């Protein structure tokens, strides 16, 4: 019984991470859409050959904002940090008492989901350097993408 629970918990963890990575990017896209900032979403961008490379070396999804330079810097900052809101359901489960050592499958899925709720280093870069990015986008109309690694 312990072995099968471990396998199911591992699968739950992997599934939560896969779904969470896409939800992470959707969180960026949702805020950008609400702020009327143009963007594009790319799934499995620039995939190299091989199964290990498929899973580990590139983002699974990426949001590419295309600001004109006239947008509010706060809209881009909020979009960059929006994935942190994904932690709310996980904390809700924990506070309700569903995430315990007696439920390793739920705990594994919650840990995977919380991992995806963390803004990436690129997200923090966008949040802290938005003014420079908007200035550059006025000149080149391009901005660094946010990505979930």
CSV table of N, CA and C in Angstrom, one decimal:
chain,number,residue,atom,x,y,z
A,1,UNK,N,0.8,-1.2,0.0
A,1,UNK,CA,0.0,0.0,0.0
A,1,UNK,C,0.9,1.3,0.0
A,2,UNK,N,2.0,1.3,0.8
A,2,UNK,CA,2.8,2.4,0.9
A,2,UNK,C,3.4,2.7,-0.5
A,3,UNK,N,3.9,1.7,-1.2
A,3,UNK,CA,4.5,1.9,-2.5
A,3,UNK,C,3.6,2.5,-3.5
A,4,UNK,N,2.3,2.0,-3.6
A,4,UNK,CA,1.4,2.6,-4.5
A,4,UNK,C,1.0,4.0,-4.2
A,5,UNK,N,0.9,4.3,-2.9
A,5,UNK,CA,0.7,5.7,-2.5
A,5,UNK,C,1.8,6.6,-2.9
A,6,UNK,N,3.0,6.2,-2.8
A,6,UNK,CA,4.2,6.9,-3.2
A,6,UNK,C,4.1,7.2,-4.7
A,7,UNK,N,3.8,6.2,-5.5
A,7,UNK,CA,3.7,6.4,-7.0
A,7,UNK,C,2.6,7.3,-7.3
A,8,UNK,N,1.4,7.2,-6.7
A,8,UNK,CA,0.3,8.1,-7.0
A,8,UNK,C,0.6,9.5,-6.6
A,9,UNK,N,1.3,9.7,-5.4
A,9,UNK,CA,1.7,11.0,-5.0
A,9,UNK,C,2.7,11.6,-5.9
A,10,UNK,N,3.6,10.9,-6.4
A,10,UNK,CA,4.6,11.4,-7.4
A,10,UNK,C,3.9,11.8,-8.7
A,11,UNK,N,2.9,11.0,-9.1
A,11,UNK,CA,2.1,11.4,-10.3
A,11,UNK,C,1.3,12.7,-10.1
A,12,UNK,N,0.7,12.8,-8.9
A,12,UNK,CA,0.0,14.0,-8.5
A,12,UNK,C,0.9,15.2,-8.5
A,13,UNK,N,2.1,15.0,-8.0
A,13,UNK,CA,3.0,16.1,-8.0
A,13,UNK,C,3.4,16.6,-9.4
A,14,UNK,N,3.7,15.6,-10.3
A,14,UNK,CA,4.0,15.9,-11.7
A,14,UNK,C,2.8,16.6,-12.4
A,15,UNK,N,1.6,16.1,-12.2
A,15,UNK,CA,0.5,16.7,-12.8
A,15,UNK,C,0.2,18.1,-12.3
A,16,UNK,N,0.3,18.3,-11.0
A,16,UNK,CA,0.1,19.6,-10.4
A,16,UNK,C,1.1,20.6,-11.0
A,17,UNK,N,2.4,20.2,-11.1
A,17,UNK,CA,3.4,21.1,-11.7
A,17,UNK,C,3.1,21.4,-13.2
A,18,UNK,N,2.7,20.4,-13.9
A,18,UNK,CA,2.4,20.6,-15.4
A,18,UNK,C,1.2,21.6,-15.5
A,19,UNK,N,0.1,21.4,-14.8
A,19,UNK,CA,-1.0,22.3,-14.8
A,19,UNK,C,-0.7,23.6,-14.2
A,20,UNK,N,0.1,23.6,-13.2
A,20,UNK,CA,0.5,24.9,-12.5
A,20,UNK,C,1.3,25.8,-13.4
A,21,UNK,N,2.2,25.2,-14.2
A,21,UNK,CA,3.0,26.0,-15.1
A,21,UNK,C,2.2,26.7,-16.1
A,22,UNK,N,1.2,26.1,-16.6
A,22,UNK,CA,0.3,26.7,-17.6
A,22,UNK,C,-0.5,27.8,-16.9
A,23,UNK,N,-1.0,27.4,-15.7
A,23,UNK,CA,-1.8,28.4,-14.9
A,23,UNK,C,-1.0,29.6,-14.6
A,24,UNK,N,0.3,29.5,-14.3
A,24,UNK,CA,1.2,30.6,-14.0
A,24,UNK,C,1.2,31.6,-15.2
A,25,UNK,N,1.3,31.0,-16.4
A,25,UNK,CA,1.3,31.9,-17.5
A,25,UNK,C,0.0,32.5,-17.8
A,26,UNK,N,-1.1,31.8,-17.6
A,26,UNK,CA,-2.4,32.3,-17.7
A,26,UNK,C,-2.7,33.4,-16.7
A,27,UNK,N,-2.1,33.4,-15.6
A,27,UNK,CA,-2.2,34.5,-14.6
A,27,UNK,C,-1.6,35.8,-15.2
A,28,UNK,N,-0.5,35.6,-15.8
A,28,UNK,CA,0.1,36.8,-16.4
A,28,UNK,C,-0.8,37.3,-17.5
A,29,UNK,N,-1.3,36.4,-18.4
A,29,UNK,CA,-2.1,36.8,-19.5
A,29,UNK,C,-3.4,37.4,-19.1
A,30,UNK,N,-4.0,36.9,-18.0
A,30,UNK,CA,-5.3,37.5,-17.5
A,30,UNK,C,-5.1,38.9,-17.1
A,31,UNK,N,-4.1,39.2,-16.3
A,31,UNK,CA,-3.9,40.6,-15.9
A,31,UNK,C,-3.6,41.5,-17.1
A,32,UNK,N,-2.8,41.0,-18.0
A,32,UNK,CA,-2.5,41.8,-19.2
A,32,UNK,C,-3.7,42.1,-20.0
A,33,UNK,N,-4.6,41.1,-20.1
A,33,UNK,CA,-5.9,41.3,-20.9
A,33,UNK,C,-6.7,42.3,-20.2
A,34,UNK,N,-6.8,42.2,-18.8
A,34,UNK,CA,-7.7,43.2,-18.1
A,34,UNK,C,-7.1,44.6,-18.2
A,35,UNK,N,-5.8,44.7,-18.3
A,35,UNK,CA,-5.1,46.0,-18.4
A,35,UNK,C,-5.1,46.5,-19.9
A,36,UNK,N,-5.6,45.7,-20.8
A,36,UNK,CA,-5.6,46.1,-22.2
A,36,UNK,C,-4.2,46.3,-22.8
A,37,UNK,N,-3.3,45.3,-22.4
A,37,UNK,CA,-1.9,45.3,-22.9
A,37,UNK,C,-1.9,44.1,-23.9
A,38,UNK,N,-1.4,44.4,-25.1
A,38,UNK,CA,-1.3,43.4,-26.1
A,38,UNK,C,-0.2,42.3,-25.7
A,39,UNK,N,-0.5,41.1,-26.0
A,39,UNK,CA,0.4,40.0,-25.6
A,39,UNK,C,0.1,38.8,-26.5
A,40,UNK,N,1.1,37.9,-26.5
A,40,UNK,CA,0.9,36.6,-27.1
A,40,UNK,C,1.3,35.5,-26.2
A,41,UNK,N,0.7,34.3,-26.3
A,41,UNK,CA,1.0,33.2,-25.5
A,41,UNK,C,1.6,32.1,-26.4
A,42,UNK,N,2.7,31.5,-26.0
A,42,UNK,CA,3.3,30.4,-26.8
A,42,UNK,C,3.4,29.2,-25.9
A,43,UNK,N,2.9,28.1,-26.4
A,43,UNK,CA,3.0,26.8,-25.6
A,43,UNK,C,4.2,26.0,-26.2
A,44,UNK,N,5.0,25.5,-25.4
A,44,UNK,CA,6.2,24.7,-25.8
A,44,UNK,C,7.1,25.4,-26.8
A,45,UNK,N,7.5,26.7,-26.4
A,45,UNK,CA,8.3,27.4,-27.4
A,45,UNK,C,9.7,26.9,-27.5
A,46,UNK,N,10.2,26.8,-28.7
A,46,UNK,CA,11.6,26.4,-29.0
A,46,UNK,C,12.0,25.1,-28.3
A,47,UNK,N,11.3,24.1,-28.5
A,47,UNK,CA,11.6,22.8,-27.9
A,47,UNK,C,12.7,22.1,-28.7
A,48,UNK,N,13.8,21.7,-28.0
A,48,UNK,CA,14.8,20.9,-28.6
A,48,UNK,C,14.4,19.4,-28.6
A,49,UNK,N,15.2,18.6,-29.3
A,49,UNK,CA,14.9,17.2,-29.4
A,49,UNK,C,15.2,16.5,-28.1
A,50,UNK,N,14.5,15.4,-27.9
A,50,UNK,CA,14.8,14.5,-26.8
A,50,UNK,C,13.8,14.8,-25.6
A,51,UNK,N,13.5,13.7,-24.9
A,51,UNK,CA,12.5,13.7,-23.8
A,51,UNK,C,13.0,14.5,-22.6
A,52,UNK,N,14.2,14.3,-22.2
A,52,UNK,CA,14.8,15.0,-21.1
A,52,UNK,C,14.8,16.5,-21.4
A,53,UNK,N,15.3,16.9,-22.6
A,53,UNK,CA,15.3,18.3,-23.0
A,53,UNK,C,13.9,18.9,-23.0
A,54,UNK,N,13.0,18.1,-23.4
A,54,UNK,CA,11.6,18.5,-23.5
A,54,UNK,C,11.1,19.0,-22.2
A,55,UNK,N,11.4,18.2,-21.1
A,55,UNK,CA,10.9,18.5,-19.8
A,55,UNK,C,11.7,19.5,-19.0
A,56,UNK,N,13.0,19.6,-19.2
A,56,UNK,CA,13.8,20.4,-18.3
A,56,UNK,C,14.5,21.6,-18.8
A,57,UNK,N,14.7,21.8,-20.1
A,57,UNK,CA,15.5,22.9,-20.5
A,57,UNK,C,14.8,24.2,-21.0
A,58,UNK,N,13.5,24.1,-21.3
A,58,UNK,CA,12.8,25.2,-21.8
A,58,UNK,C,11.5,25.4,-21.1
A,59,UNK,N,10.9,26.6,-21.2
A,59,UNK,CA,9.6,26.9,-20.6
A,59,UNK,C,8.6,26.0,-21.3
A,60,UNK,N,7.5,25.7,-20.6
A,60,UNK,CA,6.4,25.0,-21.1
A,60,UNK,C,5.4,25.9,-21.8
A,61,UNK,N,5.4,27.1,-21.3
A,61,UNK,CA,4.5,28.2,-21.9
A,61,UNK,C,5.2,29.5,-21.6
A,62,UNK,N,4.9,30.5,-22.4
A,62,UNK,CA,5.5,31.8,-22.2
A,62,UNK,C,4.5,32.9,-22.7
A,63,UNK,N,4.5,34.0,-21.9
A,63,UNK,CA,3.6,35.1,-22.3
A,63,UNK,C,4.6,36.2,-22.7
A,64,UNK,N,4.3,36.8,-23.9
A,64,UNK,CA,5.1,37.8,-24.5
A,64,UNK,C,4.3,39.1,-24.5
A,65,UNK,N,4.4,40.0,-23.6
A,65,UNK,CA,3.7,41.3,-23.6
A,65,UNK,C,4.3,42.1,-24.7
A,66,UNK,N,3.4,42.9,-25.4
A,66,UNK,CA,3.9,43.9,-26.4
A,66,UNK,C,3.4,45.3,-26.1
A,67,UNK,N,3.9,45.9,-25.0
A,67,UNK,CA,3.5,47.2,-24.7
A,67,UNK,C,3.9,48.2,-25.7
A,68,UNK,N,3.2,49.3,-25.8
A,68,UNK,CA,3.5,50.4,-26.7
A,68,UNK,C,4.4,51.4,-26.0
A,69,UNK,N,4.4,51.4,-24.7
A,69,UNK,CA,5.2,52.3,-23.9
A,69,UNK,C,4.2,53.3,-23.2
A,70,UNK,N,2.9,53.3,-23.5
A,70,UNK,CA,2.0,54.2,-22.9
A,70,UNK,C,1.2,53.6,-21.8
A,71,UNK,N,1.4,52.3,-21.5
A,71,UNK,CA,0.7,51.6,-20.5
A,71,UNK,C,1.2,52.0,-19.1
A,72,UNK,N,0.4,51.7,-18.1
A,72,UNK,CA,0.7,52.0,-16.8
A,72,UNK,C,1.8,51.0,-16.3
A,73,UNK,N,2.9,51.5,-15.7
A,73,UNK,CA,3.8,50.5,-15.2
A,73,UNK,C,3.2,49.6,-14.2
A,74,UNK,N,2.2,50.0,-13.4
A,74,UNK,CA,1.6,49.1,-12.4
A,74,UNK,C,0.9,48.0,-13.1
A,75,UNK,N,0.4,48.1,-14.3
A,75,UNK,CA,-0.3,47.0,-14.9
A,75,UNK,C,0.7,45.9,-15.2
A,76,UNK,N,1.9,46.3,-15.7
A,76,UNK,CA,2.9,45.3,-16.0
A,76,UNK,C,3.5,44.7,-14.7
A,77,UNK,N,3.6,45.5,-13.7
A,77,UNK,CA,4.1,45.0,-12.4
A,77,UNK,C,3.1,43.9,-11.8
A,78,UNK,N,1.8,44.3,-11.9
A,78,UNK,CA,0.8,43.4,-11.4
A,78,UNK,C,0.7,42.1,-12.2
A,79,UNK,N,0.9,42.2,-13.5
A,79,UNK,CA,0.9,41.1,-14.4
A,79,UNK,C,2.1,40.2,-14.1
A,80,UNK,N,3.2,40.8,-13.8
A,80,UNK,CA,4.4,40.0,-13.5
A,80,UNK,C,4.3,39.2,-12.2
A,81,UNK,N,3.6,39.8,-11.2
A,81,UNK,CA,3.5,39.1,-9.9
A,81,UNK,C,2.2,38.4,-9.7
A,82,UNK,N,1.3,38.4,-10.7
A,82,UNK,CA,0.0,37.7,-10.6
A,82,UNK,C,0.0,36.3,-10.2
A,83,UNK,N,1.0,35.5,-10.7
A,83,UNK,CA,1.0,34.1,-10.3
A,83,UNK,C,1.0,33.8,-8.8
A,84,UNK,N,1.4,34.8,-8.0
A,84,UNK,CA,1.4,34.6,-6.5
A,84,UNK,C,0.0,34.3,-6.0
A,85,UNK,N,-1.0,34.8,-6.8
A,85,UNK,CA,-2.4,34.6,-6.4
A,85,UNK,C,-2.8,33.1,-6.5
A,86,UNK,N,-2.0,32.3,-7.2
A,86,UNK,CA,-2.3,30.9,-7.3
A,86,UNK,C,-2.1,30.2,-6.0
A,87,UNK,N,-1.4,30.8,-5.1
A,87,UNK,CA,-1.2,30.2,-3.7
A,87,UNK,C,-2.5,30.2,-2.9
A,88,UNK,N,-3.5,31.0,-3.2
A,88,UNK,CA,-4.7,31.1,-2.4
A,88,UNK,C,-5.4,29.8,-2.3
A,89,UNK,N,-5.7,29.1,-3.4
A,89,UNK,CA,-6.4,27.8,-3.2
A,89,UNK,C,-5.6,26.8,-2.4
A,90,UNK,N,-4.3,26.8,-2.5
A,90,UNK,CA,-3.4,25.9,-1.8
A,90,UNK,C,-3.5,26.2,-0.3
A,91,UNK,N,-3.4,27.5,0.1
A,91,UNK,CA,-3.4,27.9,1.5
A,91,UNK,C,-4.8,27.6,2.0
A,92,UNK,N,-5.9,27.8,1.2
A,92,UNK,CA,-7.2,27.4,1.6
A,92,UNK,C,-7.4,26.0,2.0
A,93,UNK,N,-6.8,25.1,1.2
A,93,UNK,CA,-6.8,23.7,1.5
A,93,UNK,C,-6.1,23.4,2.8
A,94,UNK,N,-4.9,24.0,3.0
A,94,UNK,CA,-4.1,23.8,4.1
A,94,UNK,C,-4.9,24.3,5.4
A,95,UNK,N,-5.4,25.5,5.3
A,95,UNK,CA,-6.1,26.0,6.5
A,95,UNK,C,-7.4,25.2,6.8
A,96,UNK,N,-8.0,24.6,5.8
A,96,UNK,CA,-9.2,23.8,6.0
A,96,UNK,C,-8.8,22.4,6.6
A,97,UNK,N,-7.6,22.1,6.6
A,97,UNK,CA,-7.1,20.8,7.2
A,97,UNK,C,-7.0,19.7,6.2
A,98,UNK,N,-7.0,19.9,4.9
A,98,UNK,CA,-7.0,18.8,3.9
A,98,UNK,C,-5.5,18.4,3.6
A,99,UNK,N,-4.6,19.3,3.9
A,99,UNK,CA,-3.2,19.0,3.6
A,99,UNK,C,-2.5,18.6,4.9
A,100,UNK,N,-2.4,17.3,5.1
A,100,UNK,CA,-1.8,16.7,6.3
A,100,UNK,C,-0.8,15.6,5.9
A,101,UNK,N,-0.1,15.1,6.9
A,101,UNK,CA,0.7,14.0,6.6
A,101,UNK,C,-0.1,12.7,6.4
A,102,UNK,N,-1.4,12.7,6.7
A,102,UNK,CA,-2.2,11.6,6.5
A,102,UNK,C,-2.7,11.5,5.0
A,103,UNK,N,-2.5,12.6,4.3
A,103,UNK,CA,-3.0,12.7,2.9
A,103,UNK,C,-1.8,13.1,2.0
A,104,UNK,N,-0.9,12.1,1.8
A,104,UNK,CA,0.3,12.5,1.0
A,104,UNK,C,0.1,12.8,-0.4
A,105,UNK,N,-1.0,12.3,-1.0
A,105,UNK,CA,-1.3,12.6,-2.4
A,105,UNK,C,-1.7,14.1,-2.5
A,106,UNK,N,-2.6,14.5,-1.6
A,106,UNK,CA,-3.1,15.9,-1.6
A,106,UNK,C,-1.9,16.8,-1.3
A,107,UNK,N,-1.1,16.4,-0.3
A,107,UNK,CA,0.1,17.2,0.0
A,107,UNK,C,1.1,17.4,-1.1
A,108,UNK,N,1.3,16.3,-1.9
A,108,UNK,CA,2.2,16.4,-3.0
A,108,UNK,C,1.7,17.3,-4.1
A,109,UNK,N,0.4,17.2,-4.4
A,109,UNK,CA,-0.2,18.1,-5.4
A,109,UNK,C,-0.2,19.5,-5.0
A,110,UNK,N,-0.4,19.8,-3.7
A,110,UNK,CA,-0.4,21.1,-3.2
A,110,UNK,C,1.0,21.7,-3.3
A,111,UNK,N,2.0,20.9,-2.9
A,111,UNK,CA,3.4,21.4,-3.0
A,111,UNK,C,3.7,21.7,-4.5
A,112,UNK,N,3.3,20.9,-5.4
A,112,UNK,CA,3.6,21.1,-6.8
A,112,UNK,C,2.9,22.4,-7.3
A,113,UNK,N,1.7,22.6,-6.9
A,113,UNK,CA,0.9,23.8,-7.2
A,113,UNK,C,1.6,25.1,-6.6
A,114,UNK,N,2.0,25.0,-5.4
A,114,UNK,CA,2.6,26.1,-4.7
A,114,UNK,C,3.9,26.5,-5.4
A,115,UNK,N,4.6,25.5,-5.9
A,115,UNK,CA,5.9,25.8,-6.6
A,115,UNK,C,5.6,26.6,-7.9
A,116,UNK,N,4.5,26.4,-8.5
A,116,UNK,CA,4.2,27.2,-9.7
A,116,UNK,C,3.6,28.6,-9.3
A,117,UNK,N,3.2,28.8,-8.1
A,117,UNK,CA,2.7,30.0,-7.7
A,117,UNK,C,3.8,31.1,-7.4
A,118,UNK,N,5.0,30.6,-7.3
A,118,UNK,CA,6.1,31.5,-7.1
A,118,UNK,C,6.4,32.3,-8.4
A,119,UNK,N,6.5,33.6,-8.3
A,119,UNK,CA,6.9,34.3,-9.5
A,119,UNK,C,8.4,33.9,-9.8
A,120,UNK,N,8.7,33.8,-11.1
A,120,UNK,CA,10.0,33.4,-11.5
A,120,UNK,C,11.0,34.6,-11.4
A,121,UNK,N,12.3,34.4,-11.5
A,121,UNK,CA,13.2,35.5,-11.5
A,121,UNK,C,13.0,36.5,-12.6
A,122,UNK,N,12.5,36.0,-13.8
A,122,UNK,CA,12.2,37.0,-14.9
A,122,UNK,C,11.0,37.8,-14.5
A,123,UNK,N,10.0,37.2,-13.8
A,123,UNK,CA,8.9,38.0,-13.3
A,123,UNK,C,9.3,39.1,-12.4
A,124,UNK,N,10.2,38.8,-11.4
A,124,UNK,CA,10.6,39.8,-10.5
A,124,UNK,C,11.4,40.9,-11.3
A,125,UNK,N,12.2,40.5,-12.3
A,125,UNK,CA,12.9,41.5,-13.1
A,125,UNK,C,11.9,42.4,-13.8
A,126,UNK,N,10.9,41.9,-14.3
A,126,UNK,CA,9.9,42.8,-15.0
A,126,UNK,C,9.2,43.7,-13.9
A,127,UNK,N,8.9,43.1,-12.7
A,127,UNK,CA,8.3,43.9,-11.7
A,127,UNK,C,9.1,45.1,-11.2
A,128,UNK,N,10.4,44.8,-11.1
A,128,UNK,CA,11.3,45.9,-10.5
A,128,UNK,C,11.9,46.8,-11.6
A,129,UNK,N,11.9,46.4,-12.8
A,129,UNK,CA,12.5,47.2,-13.9
A,129,UNK,C,11.5,47.6,-15.0
A,130,UNK,N,10.2,47.8,-14.6
A,130,UNK,CA,9.2,48.1,-15.5
A,130,UNK,C,9.4,49.4,-16.2
A,131,UNK,N,9.9,50.4,-15.5
A,131,UNK,CA,10.1,51.7,-16.1
A,131,UNK,C,11.1,51.6,-17.3
A,132,UNK,N,12.2,50.9,-17.0
A,132,UNK,CA,13.2,50.8,-18.1
A,132,UNK,C,12.7,50.0,-19.2
A,133,UNK,N,11.9,48.9,-18.9
A,133,UNK,CA,11.3,48.1,-20.0
A,133,UNK,C,10.3,48.9,-20.8
A,134,UNK,N,9.5,49.8,-20.2
A,134,UNK,CA,8.6,50.6,-21.0
A,134,UNK,C,9.3,51.6,-21.8
A,135,UNK,N,10.4,52.2,-21.2
A,135,UNK,CA,11.2,53.1,-22.0
A,135,UNK,C,11.8,52.5,-23.2
A,136,UNK,N,12.3,51.2,-23.0
A,136,UNK,CA,12.9,50.5,-24.2
A,136,UNK,C,11.8,50.1,-25.2
A,137,UNK,N,10.6,49.8,-24.7
A,137,UNK,CA,9.5,49.4,-25.6
A,137,UNK,C,9.0,50.6,-26.4
A,138,UNK,N,9.2,51.8,-25.9
A,138,UNK,CA,8.9,53.0,-26.6
A,138,UNK,C,9.8,53.1,-27.8
A,139,UNK,N,11.1,52.7,-27.6
A,139,UNK,CA,12.1,52.8,-28.6
A,139,UNK,C,12.0,51.7,-29.6
A,140,UNK,N,11.9,50.5,-29.1
A,140,UNK,CA,12.0,49.3,-29.9
A,140,UNK,C,10.7,48.5,-30.0
A,141,UNK,N,9.7,48.9,-29.2
A,141,UNK,CA,8.4,48.2,-29.1
A,141,UNK,C,8.6,46.7,-28.8
A,142,UNK,N,9.5,46.3,-27.9
A,142,UNK,CA,9.7,45.0,-27.5
A,142,UNK,C,10.0,44.9,-26.0
A,143,UNK,N,9.7,43.8,-25.4
A,143,UNK,CA,9.9,43.6,-23.9
A,143,UNK,C,10.3,42.1,-23.7
A,144,UNK,N,11.1,41.9,-22.7
A,144,UNK,CA,11.5,40.5,-22.3
A,144,UNK,C,10.3,39.7,-21.9
A,145,UNK,N,10.2,38.5,-22.4
A,145,UNK,CA,9.0,37.6,-22.0
A,145,UNK,C,9.1,37.2,-20.6
A,146,UNK,N,7.9,36.9,-20.0
A,146,UNK,CA,7.8,36.3,-18.7
A,146,UNK,C,7.7,34.8,-19.0
A,147,UNK,N,8.4,33.9,-18.3
A,147,UNK,CA,8.3,32.5,-18.5
A,147,UNK,C,8.3,31.7,-17.3
A,148,UNK,N,7.7,30.6,-17.3
A,148,UNK,CA,7.7,29.7,-16.2
A,148,UNK,C,8.7,28.6,-16.6
A,149,UNK,N,9.7,28.4,-15.8
A,149,UNK,CA,10.7,27.4,-16.0
A,149,UNK,C,10.5,26.2,-15.2
